[in-house]
PDB file of C-alpha atoms in Angstrom:
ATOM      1  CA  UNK C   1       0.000   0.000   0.000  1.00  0.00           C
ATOM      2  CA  UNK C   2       1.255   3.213  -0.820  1.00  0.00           C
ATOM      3  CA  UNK C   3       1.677   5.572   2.307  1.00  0.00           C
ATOM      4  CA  UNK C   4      -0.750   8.552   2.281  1.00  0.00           C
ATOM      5  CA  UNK C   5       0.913  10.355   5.113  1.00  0.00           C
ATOM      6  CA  UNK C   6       2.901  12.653   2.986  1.00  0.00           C
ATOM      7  CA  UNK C   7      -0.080  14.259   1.382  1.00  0.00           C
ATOM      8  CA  UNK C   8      -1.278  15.094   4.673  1.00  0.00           C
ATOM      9  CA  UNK C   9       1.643  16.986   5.374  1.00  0.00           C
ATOM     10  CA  UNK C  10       1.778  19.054   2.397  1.00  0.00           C
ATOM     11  CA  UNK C  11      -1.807  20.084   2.406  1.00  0.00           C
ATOM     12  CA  UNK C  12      -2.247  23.969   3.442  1.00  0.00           C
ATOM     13  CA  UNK C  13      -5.426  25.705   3.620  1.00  0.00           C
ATOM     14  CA  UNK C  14      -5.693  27.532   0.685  1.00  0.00           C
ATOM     15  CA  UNK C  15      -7.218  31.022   0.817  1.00  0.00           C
ATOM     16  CA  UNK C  16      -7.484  34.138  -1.760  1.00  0.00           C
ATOM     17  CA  UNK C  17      -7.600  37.333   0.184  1.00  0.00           C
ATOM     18  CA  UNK C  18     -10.311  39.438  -2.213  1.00  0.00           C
ATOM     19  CA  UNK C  19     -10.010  42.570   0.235  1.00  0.00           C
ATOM     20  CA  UNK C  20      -7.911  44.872  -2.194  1.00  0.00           C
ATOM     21  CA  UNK C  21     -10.381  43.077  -4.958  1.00  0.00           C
ATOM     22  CA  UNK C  22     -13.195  44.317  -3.518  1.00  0.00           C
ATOM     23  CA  UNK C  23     -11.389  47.920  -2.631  1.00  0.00           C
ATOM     24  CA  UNK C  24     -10.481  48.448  -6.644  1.00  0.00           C
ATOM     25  CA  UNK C  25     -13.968  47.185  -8.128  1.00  0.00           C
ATOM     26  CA  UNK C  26     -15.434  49.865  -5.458  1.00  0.00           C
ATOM     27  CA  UNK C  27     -12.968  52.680  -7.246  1.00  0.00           C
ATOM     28  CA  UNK C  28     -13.582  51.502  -9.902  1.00  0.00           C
ATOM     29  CA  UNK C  29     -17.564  51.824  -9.747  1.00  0.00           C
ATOM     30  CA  UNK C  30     -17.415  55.175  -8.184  1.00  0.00           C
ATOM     31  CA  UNK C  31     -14.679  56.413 -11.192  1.00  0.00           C
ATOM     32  CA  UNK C  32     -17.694  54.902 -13.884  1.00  0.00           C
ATOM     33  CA  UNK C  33     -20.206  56.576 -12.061  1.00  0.00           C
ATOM     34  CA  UNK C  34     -18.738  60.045 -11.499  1.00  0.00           C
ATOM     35  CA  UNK C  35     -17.102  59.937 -15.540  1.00  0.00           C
ATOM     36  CA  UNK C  36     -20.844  58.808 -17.070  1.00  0.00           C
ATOM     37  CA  UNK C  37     -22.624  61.729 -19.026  1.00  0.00           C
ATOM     38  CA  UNK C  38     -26.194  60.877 -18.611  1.00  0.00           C
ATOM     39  CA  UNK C  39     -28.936  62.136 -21.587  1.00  0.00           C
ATOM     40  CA  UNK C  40     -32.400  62.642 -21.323  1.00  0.00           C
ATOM     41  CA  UNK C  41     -33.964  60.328 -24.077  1.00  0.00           C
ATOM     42  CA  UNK C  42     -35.757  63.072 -26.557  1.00  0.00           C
ATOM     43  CA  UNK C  43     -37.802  62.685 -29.327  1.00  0.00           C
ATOM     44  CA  UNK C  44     -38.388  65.247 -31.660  1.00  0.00           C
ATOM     45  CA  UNK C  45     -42.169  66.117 -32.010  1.00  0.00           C
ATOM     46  CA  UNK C  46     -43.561  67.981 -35.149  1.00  0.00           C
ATOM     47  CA  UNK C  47     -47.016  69.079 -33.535  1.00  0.00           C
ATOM     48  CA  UNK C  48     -49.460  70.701 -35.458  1.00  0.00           C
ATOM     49  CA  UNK C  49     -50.324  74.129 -35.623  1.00  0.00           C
ATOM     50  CA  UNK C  50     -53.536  75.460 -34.025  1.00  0.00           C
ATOM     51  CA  UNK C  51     -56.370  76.860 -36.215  1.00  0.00           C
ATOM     52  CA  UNK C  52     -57.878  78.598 -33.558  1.00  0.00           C
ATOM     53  CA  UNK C  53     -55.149  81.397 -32.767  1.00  0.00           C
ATOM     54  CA  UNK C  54     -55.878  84.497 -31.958  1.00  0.00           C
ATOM     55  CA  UNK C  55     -54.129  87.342 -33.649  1.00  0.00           C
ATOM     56  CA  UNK C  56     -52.835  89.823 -31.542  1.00  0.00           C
ATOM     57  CA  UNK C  57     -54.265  93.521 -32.021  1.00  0.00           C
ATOM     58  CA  UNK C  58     -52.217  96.190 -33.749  1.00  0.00           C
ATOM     59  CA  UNK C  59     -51.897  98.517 -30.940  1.00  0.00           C
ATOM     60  CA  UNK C  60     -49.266  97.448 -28.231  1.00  0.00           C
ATOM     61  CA  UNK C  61     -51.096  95.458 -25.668  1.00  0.00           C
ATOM     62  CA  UNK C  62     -48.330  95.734 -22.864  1.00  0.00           C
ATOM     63  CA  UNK C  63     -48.514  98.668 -20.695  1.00  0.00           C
ATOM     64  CA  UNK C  64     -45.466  99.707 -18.290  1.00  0.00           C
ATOM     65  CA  UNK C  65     -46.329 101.755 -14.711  1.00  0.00           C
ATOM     66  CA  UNK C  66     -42.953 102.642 -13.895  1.00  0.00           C
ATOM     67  CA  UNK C  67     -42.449 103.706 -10.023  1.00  0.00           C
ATOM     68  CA  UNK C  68     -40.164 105.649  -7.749  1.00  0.00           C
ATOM     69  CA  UNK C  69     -40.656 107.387  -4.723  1.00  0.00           C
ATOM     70  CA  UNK C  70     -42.140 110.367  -5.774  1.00  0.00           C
ATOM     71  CA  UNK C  71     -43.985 109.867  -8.431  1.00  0.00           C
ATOM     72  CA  UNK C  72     -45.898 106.597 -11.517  1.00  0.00           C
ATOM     73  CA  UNK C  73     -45.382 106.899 -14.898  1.00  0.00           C
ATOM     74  CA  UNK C  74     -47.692 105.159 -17.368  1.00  0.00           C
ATOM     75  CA  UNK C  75     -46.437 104.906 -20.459  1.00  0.00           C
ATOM     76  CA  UNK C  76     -44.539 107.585 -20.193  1.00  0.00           C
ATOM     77  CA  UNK C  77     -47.487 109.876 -18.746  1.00  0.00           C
ATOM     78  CA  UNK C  78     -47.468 110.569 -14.962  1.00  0.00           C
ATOM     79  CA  UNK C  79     -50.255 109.668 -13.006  1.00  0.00           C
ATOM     80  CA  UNK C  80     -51.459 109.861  -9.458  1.00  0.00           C
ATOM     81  CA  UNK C  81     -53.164 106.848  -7.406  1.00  0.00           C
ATOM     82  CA  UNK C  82     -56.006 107.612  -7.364  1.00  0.00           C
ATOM     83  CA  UNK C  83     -56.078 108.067 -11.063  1.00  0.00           C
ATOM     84  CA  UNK C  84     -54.833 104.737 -11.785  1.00  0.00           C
ATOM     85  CA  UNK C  85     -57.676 102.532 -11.233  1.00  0.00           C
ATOM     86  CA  UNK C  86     -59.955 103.996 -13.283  1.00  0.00           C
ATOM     87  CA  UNK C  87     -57.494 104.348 -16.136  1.00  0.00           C
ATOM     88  CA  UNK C  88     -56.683 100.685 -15.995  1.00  0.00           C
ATOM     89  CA  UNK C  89     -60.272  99.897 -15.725  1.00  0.00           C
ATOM     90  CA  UNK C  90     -61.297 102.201 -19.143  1.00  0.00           C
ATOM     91  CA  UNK C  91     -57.773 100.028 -20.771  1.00  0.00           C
ATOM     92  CA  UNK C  92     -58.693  97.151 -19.613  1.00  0.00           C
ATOM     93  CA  UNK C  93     -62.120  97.314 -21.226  1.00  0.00           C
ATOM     94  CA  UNK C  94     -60.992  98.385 -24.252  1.00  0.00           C
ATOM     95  CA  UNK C  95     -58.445  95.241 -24.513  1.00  0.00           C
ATOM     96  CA  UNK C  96     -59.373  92.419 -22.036  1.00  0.00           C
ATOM     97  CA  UNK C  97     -55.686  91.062 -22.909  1.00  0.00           C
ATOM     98  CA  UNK C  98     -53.510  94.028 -21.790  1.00  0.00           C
ATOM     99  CA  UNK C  99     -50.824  92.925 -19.944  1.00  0.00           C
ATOM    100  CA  UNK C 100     -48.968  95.415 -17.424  1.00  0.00           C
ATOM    101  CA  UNK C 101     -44.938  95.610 -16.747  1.00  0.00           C
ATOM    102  CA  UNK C 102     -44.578  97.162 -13.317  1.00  0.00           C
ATOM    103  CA  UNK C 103     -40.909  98.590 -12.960  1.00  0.00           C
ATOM    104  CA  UNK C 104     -40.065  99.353  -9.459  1.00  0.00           C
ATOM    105  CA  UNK C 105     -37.212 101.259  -7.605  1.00  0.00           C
ATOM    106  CA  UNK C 106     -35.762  99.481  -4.421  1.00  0.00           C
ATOM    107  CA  UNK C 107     -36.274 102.606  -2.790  1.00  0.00           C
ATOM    108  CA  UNK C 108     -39.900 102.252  -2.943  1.00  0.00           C
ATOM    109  CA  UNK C 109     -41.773 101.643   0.006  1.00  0.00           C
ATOM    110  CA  UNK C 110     -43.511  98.236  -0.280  1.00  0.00           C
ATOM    111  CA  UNK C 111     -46.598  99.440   1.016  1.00  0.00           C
ATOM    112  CA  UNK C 112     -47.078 101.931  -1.802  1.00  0.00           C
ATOM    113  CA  UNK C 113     -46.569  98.631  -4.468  1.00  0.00           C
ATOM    114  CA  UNK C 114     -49.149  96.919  -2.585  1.00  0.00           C
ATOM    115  CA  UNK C 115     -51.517  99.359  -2.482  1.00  0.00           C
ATOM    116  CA  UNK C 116     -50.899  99.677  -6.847  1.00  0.00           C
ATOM    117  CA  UNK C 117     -50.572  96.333  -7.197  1.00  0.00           C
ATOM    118  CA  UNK C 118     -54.391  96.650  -5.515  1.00  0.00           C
ATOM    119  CA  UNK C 119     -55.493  99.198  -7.901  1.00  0.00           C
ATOM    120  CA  UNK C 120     -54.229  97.252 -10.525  1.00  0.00           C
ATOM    121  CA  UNK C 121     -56.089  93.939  -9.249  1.00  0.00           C
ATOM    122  CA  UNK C 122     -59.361  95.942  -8.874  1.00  0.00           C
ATOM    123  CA  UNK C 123     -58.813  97.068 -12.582  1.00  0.00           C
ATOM    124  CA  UNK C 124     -58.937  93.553 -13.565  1.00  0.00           C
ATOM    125  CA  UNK C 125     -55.626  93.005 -15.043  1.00  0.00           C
ATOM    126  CA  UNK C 126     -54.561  89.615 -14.421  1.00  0.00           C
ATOM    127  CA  UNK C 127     -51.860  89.695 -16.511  1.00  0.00           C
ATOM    128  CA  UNK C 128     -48.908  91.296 -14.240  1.00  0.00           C
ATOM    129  CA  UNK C 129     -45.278  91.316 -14.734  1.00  0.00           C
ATOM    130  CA  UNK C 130     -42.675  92.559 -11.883  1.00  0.00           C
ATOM    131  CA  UNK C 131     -39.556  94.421 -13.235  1.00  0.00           C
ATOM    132  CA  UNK C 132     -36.204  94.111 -10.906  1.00  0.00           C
ATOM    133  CA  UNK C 133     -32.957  94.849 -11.128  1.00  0.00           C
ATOM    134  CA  UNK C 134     -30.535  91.873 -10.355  1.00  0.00           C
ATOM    135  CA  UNK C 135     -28.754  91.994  -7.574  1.00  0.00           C
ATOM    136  CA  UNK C 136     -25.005  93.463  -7.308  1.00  0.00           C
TER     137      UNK C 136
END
């Protein structure tokens, strides 16, 4: 019989140390992840054009009420607060789809644009754009 003994001997418990495996897939996930551009899937549309468009009148249908602390100017023409309602109201019937570009000064008090933006409400313009400066 052959003697088995020496295999015994020569058998060591093999082992793979996957530690700094593990460390480089991880690097190499985050370097994939970090590199990847991702795209929003588009798809070009051609949509139809409406039929029922509404042209838009002749006269300009944008109005600007520029403010400062003394005085408004509509359109160039100054006006008072308690003239501004009812001139909104007489523009506003005349084109239901004005629209109204309110330019402020920061050195207006902000009770003075809520009151005209209150005016301007009770007028019945609902189509109100705020003017600012950007910040420096």
């Amino acid at each position: 019989m052959m003697n088995l003994d020496f295999l015994k001997h020569n058998e060591e418990e093999l082992s793979i140390n996957i530690t700094s495996m593990i460390d480089v897939i991880f690097i190499l996930l985050i370097f994939f992840m970090v590199s990847t551009q991702f795209k929003k899937a588009s798809i070009p549309l051609d949509l139809p054009q409406s039929e029922d468009t509404q042209e838009a009148d002749s006269q300009d249908s944008t109005k600007v009420l520029a403010v400062n602390e003394n005085q408004m100017e509509l359109d160039g023409k100054i006006i008072t607060l308690e003239e501004l309602e009812p001139t909104l109201s007489k523009m506003y019937a005349e084109n239901p789809n004005i629209a109204l570009s309110l330019e402020c000064e920061r050195t207006v008090d902000f009770e003075r644009v809520v009151q005209i933006l209150t005016k301007i409400q009770n007028a019945g313009i609902s189509k109100i754009g705020i003017v600012h400066e950007p910040l420096e």
